[in-house]
CSV table of C-alpha atoms and ligand atoms in Angstrom, one decimal:
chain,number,residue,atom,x,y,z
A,1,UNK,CA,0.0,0.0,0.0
A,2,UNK,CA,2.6,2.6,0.9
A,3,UNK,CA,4.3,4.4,-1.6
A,4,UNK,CA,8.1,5.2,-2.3
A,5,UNK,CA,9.3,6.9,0.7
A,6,UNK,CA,9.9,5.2,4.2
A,7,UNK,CA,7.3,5.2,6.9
A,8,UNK,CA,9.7,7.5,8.8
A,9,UNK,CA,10.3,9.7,6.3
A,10,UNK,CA,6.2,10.3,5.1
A,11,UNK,CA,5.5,11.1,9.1
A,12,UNK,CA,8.7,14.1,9.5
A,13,UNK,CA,7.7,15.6,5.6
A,14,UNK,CA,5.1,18.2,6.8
A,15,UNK,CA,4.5,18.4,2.9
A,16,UNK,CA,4.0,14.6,2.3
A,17,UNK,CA,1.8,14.8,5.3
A,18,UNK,CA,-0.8,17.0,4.1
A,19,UNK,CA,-0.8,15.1,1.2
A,20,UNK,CA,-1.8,12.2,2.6
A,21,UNK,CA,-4.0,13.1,4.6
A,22,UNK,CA,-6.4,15.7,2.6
A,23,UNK,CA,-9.2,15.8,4.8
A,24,UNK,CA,-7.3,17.2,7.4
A,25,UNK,CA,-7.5,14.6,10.3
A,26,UNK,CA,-4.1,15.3,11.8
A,27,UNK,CA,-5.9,19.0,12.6
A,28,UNK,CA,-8.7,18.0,13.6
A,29,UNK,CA,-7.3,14.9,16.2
A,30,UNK,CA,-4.8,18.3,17.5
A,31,UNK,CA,-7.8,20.5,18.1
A,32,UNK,CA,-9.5,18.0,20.5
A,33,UNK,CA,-8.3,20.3,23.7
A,34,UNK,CA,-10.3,23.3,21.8
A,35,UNK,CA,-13.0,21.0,21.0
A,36,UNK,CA,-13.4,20.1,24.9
A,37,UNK,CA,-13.3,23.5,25.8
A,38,UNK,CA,-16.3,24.3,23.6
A,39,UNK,CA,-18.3,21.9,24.1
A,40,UNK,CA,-18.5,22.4,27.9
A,41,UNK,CA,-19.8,25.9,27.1
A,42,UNK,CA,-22.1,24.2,25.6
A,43,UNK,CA,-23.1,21.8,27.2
A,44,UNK,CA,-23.2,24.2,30.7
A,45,UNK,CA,-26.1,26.3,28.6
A,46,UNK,CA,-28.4,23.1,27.9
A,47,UNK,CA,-31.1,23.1,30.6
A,48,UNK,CA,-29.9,19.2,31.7
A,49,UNK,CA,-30.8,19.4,35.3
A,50,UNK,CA,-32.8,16.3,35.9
A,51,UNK,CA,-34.0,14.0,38.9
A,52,UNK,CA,-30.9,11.3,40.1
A,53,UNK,CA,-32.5,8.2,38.2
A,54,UNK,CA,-32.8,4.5,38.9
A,55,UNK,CA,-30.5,4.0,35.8
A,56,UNK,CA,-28.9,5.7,33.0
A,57,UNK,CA,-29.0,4.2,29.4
A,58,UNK,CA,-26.3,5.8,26.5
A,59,UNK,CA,-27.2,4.3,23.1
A,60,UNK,CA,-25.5,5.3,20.3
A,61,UNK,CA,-23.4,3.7,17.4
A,62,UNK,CA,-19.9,3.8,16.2
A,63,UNK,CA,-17.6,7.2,17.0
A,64,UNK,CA,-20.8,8.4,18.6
A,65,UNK,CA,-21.2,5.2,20.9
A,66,UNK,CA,-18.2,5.5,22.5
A,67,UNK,CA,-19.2,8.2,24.5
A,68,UNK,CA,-21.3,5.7,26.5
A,69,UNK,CA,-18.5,3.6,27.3
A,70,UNK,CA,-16.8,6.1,28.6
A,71,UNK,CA,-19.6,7.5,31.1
A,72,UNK,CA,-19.7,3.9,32.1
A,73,UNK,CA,-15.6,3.7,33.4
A,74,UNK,CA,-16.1,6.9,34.5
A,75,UNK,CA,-19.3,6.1,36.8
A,76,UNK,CA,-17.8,2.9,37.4
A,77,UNK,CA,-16.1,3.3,40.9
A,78,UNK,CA,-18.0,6.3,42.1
A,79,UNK,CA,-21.6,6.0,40.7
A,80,UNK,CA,-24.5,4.8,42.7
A,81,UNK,CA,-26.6,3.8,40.0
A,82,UNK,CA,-25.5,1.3,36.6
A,83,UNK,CA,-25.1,3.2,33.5
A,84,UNK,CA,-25.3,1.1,30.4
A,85,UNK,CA,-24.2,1.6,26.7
A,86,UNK,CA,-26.1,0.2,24.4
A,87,UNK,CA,-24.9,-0.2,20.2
A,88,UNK,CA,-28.2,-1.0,19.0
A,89,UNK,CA,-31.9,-0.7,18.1
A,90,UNK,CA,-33.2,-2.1,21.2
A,91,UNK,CA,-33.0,-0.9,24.7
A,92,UNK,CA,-32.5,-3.3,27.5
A,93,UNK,CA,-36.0,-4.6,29.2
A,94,UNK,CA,-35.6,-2.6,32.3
A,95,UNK,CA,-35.7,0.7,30.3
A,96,UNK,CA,-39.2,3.0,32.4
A,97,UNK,CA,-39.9,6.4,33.8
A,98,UNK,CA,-36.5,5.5,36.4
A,99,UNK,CA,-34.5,5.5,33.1
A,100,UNK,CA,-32.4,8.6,32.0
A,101,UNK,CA,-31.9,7.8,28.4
A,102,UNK,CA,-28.6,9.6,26.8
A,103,UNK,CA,-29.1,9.3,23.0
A,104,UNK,CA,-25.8,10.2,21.1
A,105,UNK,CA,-25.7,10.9,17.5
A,106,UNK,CA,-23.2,12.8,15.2
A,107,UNK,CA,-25.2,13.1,12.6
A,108,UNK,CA,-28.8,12.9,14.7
A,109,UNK,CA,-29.5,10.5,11.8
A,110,UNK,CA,-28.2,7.1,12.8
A,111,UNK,CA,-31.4,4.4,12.4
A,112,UNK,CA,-30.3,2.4,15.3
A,113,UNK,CA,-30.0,5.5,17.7
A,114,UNK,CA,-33.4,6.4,16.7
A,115,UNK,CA,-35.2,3.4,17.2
A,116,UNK,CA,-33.5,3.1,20.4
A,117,UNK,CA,-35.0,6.6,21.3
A,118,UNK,CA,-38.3,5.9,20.1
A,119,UNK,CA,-38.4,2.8,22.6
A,120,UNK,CA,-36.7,4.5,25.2
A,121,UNK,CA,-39.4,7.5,24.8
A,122,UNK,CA,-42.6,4.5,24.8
A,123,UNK,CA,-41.5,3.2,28.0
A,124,UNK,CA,-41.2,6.7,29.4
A,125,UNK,CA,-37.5,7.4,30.3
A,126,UNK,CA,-36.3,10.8,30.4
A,127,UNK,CA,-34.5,11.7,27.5
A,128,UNK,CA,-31.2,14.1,26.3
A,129,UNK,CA,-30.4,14.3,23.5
A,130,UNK,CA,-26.5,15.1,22.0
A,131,UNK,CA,-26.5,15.9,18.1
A,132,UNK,CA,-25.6,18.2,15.8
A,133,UNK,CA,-29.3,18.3,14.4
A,134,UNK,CA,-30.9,15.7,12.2
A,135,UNK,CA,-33.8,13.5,13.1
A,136,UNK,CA,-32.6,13.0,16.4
A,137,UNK,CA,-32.8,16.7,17.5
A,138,UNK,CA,-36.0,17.1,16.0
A,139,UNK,CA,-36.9,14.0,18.3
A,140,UNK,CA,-36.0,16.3,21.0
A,141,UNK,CA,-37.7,18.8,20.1
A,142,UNK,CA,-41.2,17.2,19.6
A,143,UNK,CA,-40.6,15.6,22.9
A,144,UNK,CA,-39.2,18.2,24.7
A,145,UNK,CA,-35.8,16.2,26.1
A,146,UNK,CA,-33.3,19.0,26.4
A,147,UNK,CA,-30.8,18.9,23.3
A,148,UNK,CA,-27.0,19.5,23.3
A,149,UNK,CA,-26.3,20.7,19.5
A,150,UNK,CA,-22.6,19.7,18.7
A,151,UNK,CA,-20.5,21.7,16.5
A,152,UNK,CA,-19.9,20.1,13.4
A,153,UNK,CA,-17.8,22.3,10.9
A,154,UNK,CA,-18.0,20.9,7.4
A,155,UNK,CA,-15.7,17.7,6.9
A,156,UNK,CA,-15.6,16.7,10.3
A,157,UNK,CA,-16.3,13.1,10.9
A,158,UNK,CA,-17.8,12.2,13.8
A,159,UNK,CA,-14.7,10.1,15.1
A,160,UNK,CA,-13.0,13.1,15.0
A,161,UNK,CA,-15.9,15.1,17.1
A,162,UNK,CA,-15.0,12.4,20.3
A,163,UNK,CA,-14.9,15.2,22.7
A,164,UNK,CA,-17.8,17.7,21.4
A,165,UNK,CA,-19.8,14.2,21.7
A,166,UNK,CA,-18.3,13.2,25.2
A,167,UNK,CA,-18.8,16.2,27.3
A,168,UNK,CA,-22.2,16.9,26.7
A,169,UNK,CA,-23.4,13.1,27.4
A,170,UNK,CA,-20.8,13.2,30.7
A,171,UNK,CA,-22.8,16.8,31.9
A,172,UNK,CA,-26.2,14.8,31.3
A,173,UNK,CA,-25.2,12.2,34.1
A,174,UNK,CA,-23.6,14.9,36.4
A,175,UNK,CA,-27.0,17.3,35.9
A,176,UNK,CA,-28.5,14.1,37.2
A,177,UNK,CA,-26.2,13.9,40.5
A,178,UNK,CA,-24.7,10.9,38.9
A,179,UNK,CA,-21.3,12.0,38.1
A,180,UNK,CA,-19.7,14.6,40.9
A,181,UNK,CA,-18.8,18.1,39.1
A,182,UNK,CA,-16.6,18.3,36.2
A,183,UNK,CA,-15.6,21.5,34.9
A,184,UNK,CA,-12.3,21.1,36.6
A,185,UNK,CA,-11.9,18.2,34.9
A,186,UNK,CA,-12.3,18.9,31.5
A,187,UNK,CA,-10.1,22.1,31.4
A,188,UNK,CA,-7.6,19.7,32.8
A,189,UNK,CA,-8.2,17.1,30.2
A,190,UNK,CA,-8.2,20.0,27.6
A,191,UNK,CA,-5.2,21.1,28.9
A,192,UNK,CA,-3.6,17.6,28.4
A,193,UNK,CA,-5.4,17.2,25.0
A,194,UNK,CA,-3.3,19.9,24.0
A,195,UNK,CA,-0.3,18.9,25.8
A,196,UNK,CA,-0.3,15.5,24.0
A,197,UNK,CA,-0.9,17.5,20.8
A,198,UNK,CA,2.5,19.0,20.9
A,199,UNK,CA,4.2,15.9,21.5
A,200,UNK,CA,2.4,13.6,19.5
A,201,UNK,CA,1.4,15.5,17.3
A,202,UNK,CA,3.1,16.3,13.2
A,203,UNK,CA,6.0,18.7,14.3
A,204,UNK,CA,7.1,15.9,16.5
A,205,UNK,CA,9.6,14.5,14.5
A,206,UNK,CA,10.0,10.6,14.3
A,207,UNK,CA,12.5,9.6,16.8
A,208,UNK,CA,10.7,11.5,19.6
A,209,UNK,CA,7.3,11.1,18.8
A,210,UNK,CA,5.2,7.6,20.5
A,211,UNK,CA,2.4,7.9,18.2
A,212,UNK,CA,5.0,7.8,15.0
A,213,UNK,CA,6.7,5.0,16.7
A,214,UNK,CA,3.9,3.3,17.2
A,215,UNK,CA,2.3,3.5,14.0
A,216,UNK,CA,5.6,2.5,12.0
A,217,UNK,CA,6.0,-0.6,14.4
A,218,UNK,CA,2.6,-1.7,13.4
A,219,UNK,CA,2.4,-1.1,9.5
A,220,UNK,CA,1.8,-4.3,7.8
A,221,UNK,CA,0.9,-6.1,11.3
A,222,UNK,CA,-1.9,-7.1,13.0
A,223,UNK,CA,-2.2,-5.0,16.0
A,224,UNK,CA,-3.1,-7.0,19.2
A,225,UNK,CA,-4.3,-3.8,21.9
A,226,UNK,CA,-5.1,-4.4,25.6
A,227,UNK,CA,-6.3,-2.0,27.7
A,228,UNK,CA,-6.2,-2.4,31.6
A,229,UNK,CA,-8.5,-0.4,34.0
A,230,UNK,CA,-12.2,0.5,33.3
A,231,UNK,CA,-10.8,3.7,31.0
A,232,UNK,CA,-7.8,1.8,29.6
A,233,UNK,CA,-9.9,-1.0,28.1
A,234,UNK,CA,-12.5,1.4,26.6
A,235,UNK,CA,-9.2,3.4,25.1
A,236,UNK,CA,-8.3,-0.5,23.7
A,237,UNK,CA,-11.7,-0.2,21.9
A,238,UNK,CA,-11.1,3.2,20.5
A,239,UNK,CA,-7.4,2.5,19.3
A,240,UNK,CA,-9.2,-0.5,17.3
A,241,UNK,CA,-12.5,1.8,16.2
A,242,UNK,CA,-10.0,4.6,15.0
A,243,UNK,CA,-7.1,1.7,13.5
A,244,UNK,CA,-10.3,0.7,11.3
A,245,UNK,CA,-12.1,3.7,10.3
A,246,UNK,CA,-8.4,5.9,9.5
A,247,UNK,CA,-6.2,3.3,8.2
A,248,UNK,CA,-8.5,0.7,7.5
A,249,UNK,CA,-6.9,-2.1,8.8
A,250,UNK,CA,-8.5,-5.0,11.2
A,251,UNK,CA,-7.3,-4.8,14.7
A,252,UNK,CA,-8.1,-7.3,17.6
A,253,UNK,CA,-8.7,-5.9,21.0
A,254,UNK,CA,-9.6,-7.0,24.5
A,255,UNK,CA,-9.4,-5.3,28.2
A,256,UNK,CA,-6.9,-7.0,30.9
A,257,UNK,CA,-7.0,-8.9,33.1
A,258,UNK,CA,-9.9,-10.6,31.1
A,259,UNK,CA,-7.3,-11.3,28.2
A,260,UNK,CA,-5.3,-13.4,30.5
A,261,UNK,CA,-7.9,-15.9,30.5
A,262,UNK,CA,-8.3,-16.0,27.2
A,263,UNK,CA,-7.0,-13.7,24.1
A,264,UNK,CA,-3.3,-15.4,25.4
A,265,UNK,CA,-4.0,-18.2,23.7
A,266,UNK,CA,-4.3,-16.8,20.2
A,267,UNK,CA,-0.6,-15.6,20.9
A,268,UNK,CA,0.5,-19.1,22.1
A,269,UNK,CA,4.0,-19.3,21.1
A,270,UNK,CA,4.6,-15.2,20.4
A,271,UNK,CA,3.6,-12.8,18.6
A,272,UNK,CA,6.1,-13.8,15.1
A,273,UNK,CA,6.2,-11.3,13.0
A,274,UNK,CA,2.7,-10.7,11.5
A,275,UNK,CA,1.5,-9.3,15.0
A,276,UNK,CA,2.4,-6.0,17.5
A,277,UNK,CA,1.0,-5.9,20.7
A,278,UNK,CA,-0.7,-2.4,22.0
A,279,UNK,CA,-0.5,-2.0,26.2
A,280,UNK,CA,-2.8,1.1,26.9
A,281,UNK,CA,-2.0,1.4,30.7
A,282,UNK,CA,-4.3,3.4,33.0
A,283,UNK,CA,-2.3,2.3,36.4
A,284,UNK,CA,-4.3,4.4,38.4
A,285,UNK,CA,-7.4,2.3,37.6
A,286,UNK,CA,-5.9,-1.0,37.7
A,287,UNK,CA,-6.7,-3.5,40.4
A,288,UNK,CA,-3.3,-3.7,42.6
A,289,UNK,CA,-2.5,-7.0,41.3
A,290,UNK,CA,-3.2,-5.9,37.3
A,291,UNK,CA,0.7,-5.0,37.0
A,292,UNK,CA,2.0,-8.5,38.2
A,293,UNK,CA,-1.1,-10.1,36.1
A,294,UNK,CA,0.5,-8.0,32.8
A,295,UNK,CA,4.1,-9.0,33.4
A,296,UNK,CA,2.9,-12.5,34.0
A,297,UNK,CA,1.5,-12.6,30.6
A,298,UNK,CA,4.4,-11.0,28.6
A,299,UNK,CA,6.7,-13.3,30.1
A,300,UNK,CA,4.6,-16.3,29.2
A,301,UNK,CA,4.4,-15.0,25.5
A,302,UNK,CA,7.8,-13.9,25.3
A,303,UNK,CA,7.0,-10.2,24.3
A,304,UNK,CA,9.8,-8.2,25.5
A,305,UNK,CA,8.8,-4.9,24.1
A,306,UNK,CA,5.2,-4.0,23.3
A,307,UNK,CA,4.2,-0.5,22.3
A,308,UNK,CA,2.9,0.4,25.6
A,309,UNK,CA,1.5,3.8,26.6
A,310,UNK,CA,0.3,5.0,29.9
A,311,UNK,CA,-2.7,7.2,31.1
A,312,UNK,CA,-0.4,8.6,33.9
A,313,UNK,CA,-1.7,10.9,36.8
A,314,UNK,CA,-4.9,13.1,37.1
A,315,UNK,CA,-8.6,12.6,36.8
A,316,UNK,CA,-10.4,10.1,34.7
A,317,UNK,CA,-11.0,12.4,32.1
A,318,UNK,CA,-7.1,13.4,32.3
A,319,UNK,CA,-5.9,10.0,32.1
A,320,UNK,CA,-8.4,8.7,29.1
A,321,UNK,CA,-7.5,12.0,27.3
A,322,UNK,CA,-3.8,11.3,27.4
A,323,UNK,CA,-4.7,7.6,25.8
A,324,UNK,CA,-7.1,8.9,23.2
A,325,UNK,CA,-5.0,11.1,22.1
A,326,UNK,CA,-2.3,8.7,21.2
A,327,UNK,CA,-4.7,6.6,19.6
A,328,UNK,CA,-6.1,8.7,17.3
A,329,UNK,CA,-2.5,10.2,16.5
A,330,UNK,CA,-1.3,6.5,16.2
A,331,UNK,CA,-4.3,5.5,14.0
A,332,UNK,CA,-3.6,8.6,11.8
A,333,UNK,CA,-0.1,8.1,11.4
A,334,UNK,CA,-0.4,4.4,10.6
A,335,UNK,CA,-3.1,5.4,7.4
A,336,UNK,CA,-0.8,7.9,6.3
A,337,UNK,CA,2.1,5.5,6.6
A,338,UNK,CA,0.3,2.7,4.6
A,339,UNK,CA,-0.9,5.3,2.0
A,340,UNK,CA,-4.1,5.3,3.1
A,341,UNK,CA,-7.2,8.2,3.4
A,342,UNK,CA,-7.2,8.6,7.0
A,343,UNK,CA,-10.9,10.5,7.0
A,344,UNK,CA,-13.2,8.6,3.8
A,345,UNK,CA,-15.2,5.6,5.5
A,346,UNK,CA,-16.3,4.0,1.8
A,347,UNK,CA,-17.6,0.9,3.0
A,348,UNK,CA,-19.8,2.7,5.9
A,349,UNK,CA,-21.3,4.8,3.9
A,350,UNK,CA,-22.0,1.6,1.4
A,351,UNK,CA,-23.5,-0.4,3.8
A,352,UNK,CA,-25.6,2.8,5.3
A,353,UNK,CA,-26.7,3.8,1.7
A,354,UNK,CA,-28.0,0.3,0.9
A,355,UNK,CA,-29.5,-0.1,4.5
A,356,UNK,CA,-31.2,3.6,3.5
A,357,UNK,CA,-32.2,2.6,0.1
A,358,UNK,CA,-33.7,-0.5,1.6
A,359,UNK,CA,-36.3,1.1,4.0
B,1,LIG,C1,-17.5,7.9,11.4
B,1,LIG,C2,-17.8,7.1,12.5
B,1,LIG,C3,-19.0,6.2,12.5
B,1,LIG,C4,-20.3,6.9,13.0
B,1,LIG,C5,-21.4,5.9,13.1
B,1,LIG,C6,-22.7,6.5,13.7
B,1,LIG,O1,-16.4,8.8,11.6
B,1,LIG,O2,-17.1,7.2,13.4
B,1,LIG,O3,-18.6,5.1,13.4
B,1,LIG,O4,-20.1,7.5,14.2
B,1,LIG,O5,-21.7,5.3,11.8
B,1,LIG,O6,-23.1,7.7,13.1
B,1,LIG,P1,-23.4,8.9,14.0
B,1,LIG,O7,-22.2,9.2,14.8
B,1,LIG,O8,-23.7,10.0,13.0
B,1,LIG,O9,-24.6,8.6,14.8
């Protein structure tokens, strides 16, 4: 796939960058900690002050869907009531007038998110919705759910829009009582967004730049991501969403220490040289006896060096901002390495056109 020039030498070329990657998705993954920023203005003017419910319900698809598995590791050790994601058309049978139901859409056009909010809506849960208009906000609208409009300059995919998408669903759960307060949070997470944007980011040449590293070690192999902790296995997810979706390449991801009892047998004798194994780290959410688990299964596989990266200190949203940032980077870097689009989804919009045409 990739043309003449070294891997290396396509990520330092600011020239050969922007060639390959005409849609712009190295700017837009480096504007995330401006993106953040926004859309907590935004999401602080949307009347989302709501009763603490019996259960909160995200549904939403694809690089809109995320945002529910992050609410869920991030109301994971401090939430008293479950929050669910759900990537379909159907809600779970539980779903009443208890339910706060966080519909997340790009687009506001996504057919699953919608009949998911049509059920939701039936059964009587409270909805809010997060879209940048569409079907979803006219929903809204009719039903009078309070609606967080995300910004969506033209171009932008909705991958790229993980933060405008994130912040307002994470304000609808702490309107609720069901995360504490935030805003400190996300300026700090900005502020690392930005942080990891300067040294992950194009000017950072080569040889001191992770994300380039990462993605050269992992052209023309199967990358093999674990994430440890509640926020380091949904940033396994995304590094395997955004390895797809920018360089359109299959990746196979699980969360540790689950993959310990399992995914280490597909590796059974090492990794040989078709595969690379990803270790996003979030330490501060591991369970003390995650590290010893991790080491236990290198050693059994004999991988010395993996491409590992760690959440580091700070807040949740800190910590997953540090690890999202270098998968998005990473994903980036490894289309433009392959000579590859990083921001056209062909085959999504294929199998969404037929689905459309098919109604
Ligand atoms: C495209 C992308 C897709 C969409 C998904 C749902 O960048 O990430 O996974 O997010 O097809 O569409 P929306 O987000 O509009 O509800």
């Amino acid at each position: 796939m990739s043309g003449a020039a070294p891997g290396a030498v396509v990520l330092d070329d600011k020239e050969l960058l922007a060639q390959r990657d005409p849609g712009g998705m190295l700017g837009e993954v480096a504007g995330a900690g401006d993106q953040a920023r926004a859309a907590l203005r935004r999401a602080e003017a949307a009347p989302l002050v709501g009763p603490l419910p019996e259960v909160v319900v995200v549904a939403g698809m694809g690089g809109s869907g995320v945002a529910g598995d992050v609410l869920a590791a991030l109301a994971f050790a401090s939430s008293a009531v479950p929050v669910v994601a759900v990537k379909g058309d159907r809600l779970p049978a539980f779903v009443g007038p208890g339910t706060l139901l966080v519909a997340v859409s790009y687009s506001g056009n996504t057919a699953e998110t919608l009949s998911a909010v049509e059920q939701g809506l039936a059964a009587g849960a409270r909805l809010v919705a997060v879209a940048s208009g569409g079907a979803l906000a006219e929903l809204a609208r009719r039903h009078g759910g309070p609606l967080v409009t995300v910004e969506a300059p033209p171009g932008r995919s909705p991958r790229a829009a993980l933060w405008s998408l994130l912040i307002p669903v994470c304000s609808a759960a702490e309107a609720a009582g069901v995360l504490p307060p935030l805003r400190d949070q996300v300026l700090a997470a900005a502020d690392a967004l930005d942080a990891e944007a300067a040294a992950l980011g194009p000017a950072a040449p080569s040889d001191a730049n992770p994300a380039k590293q990462a993605a050269l070690q992992l052209v023309d192999r199967l990358p093999v991501v674990w994430g440890s902790g509640q926020l380091g296995a949904v940033a396994a997810a995304r590094f395997r969403t955004e390895c797809n979706e920018n360089a359109k390449v299959s990746v196979v991801s699980s969360a540790l220490p689950e993959a310990n009892h399992n995914d280490v047998m597909g590796l059974e004798g090492g990794l040989g040289p078709g595969r690379a194994l990803v270790l996003l780290r979030d330490e501060a959410g591991e369970h003390e006896r995650d590290g010893r688990r991790i080491a236990a299964a290198l050693e059994a596989l004999g991988v010395e060096g993996p491409v590992l990266r760690r959440a580091g200190e700070g807040s949740g949203l800190v910590r997953l901002a540090r690890l999202t940032a270098f998968t998005d980077f990473a994903s980036t870097y490894l289309a433009i390495a392959r000579g590859v689009d990083p921001t056209p989804i062909r085959t999504i919009d294929r199998v969404k056109a037929a689905l459309a045409a098919a109604r």
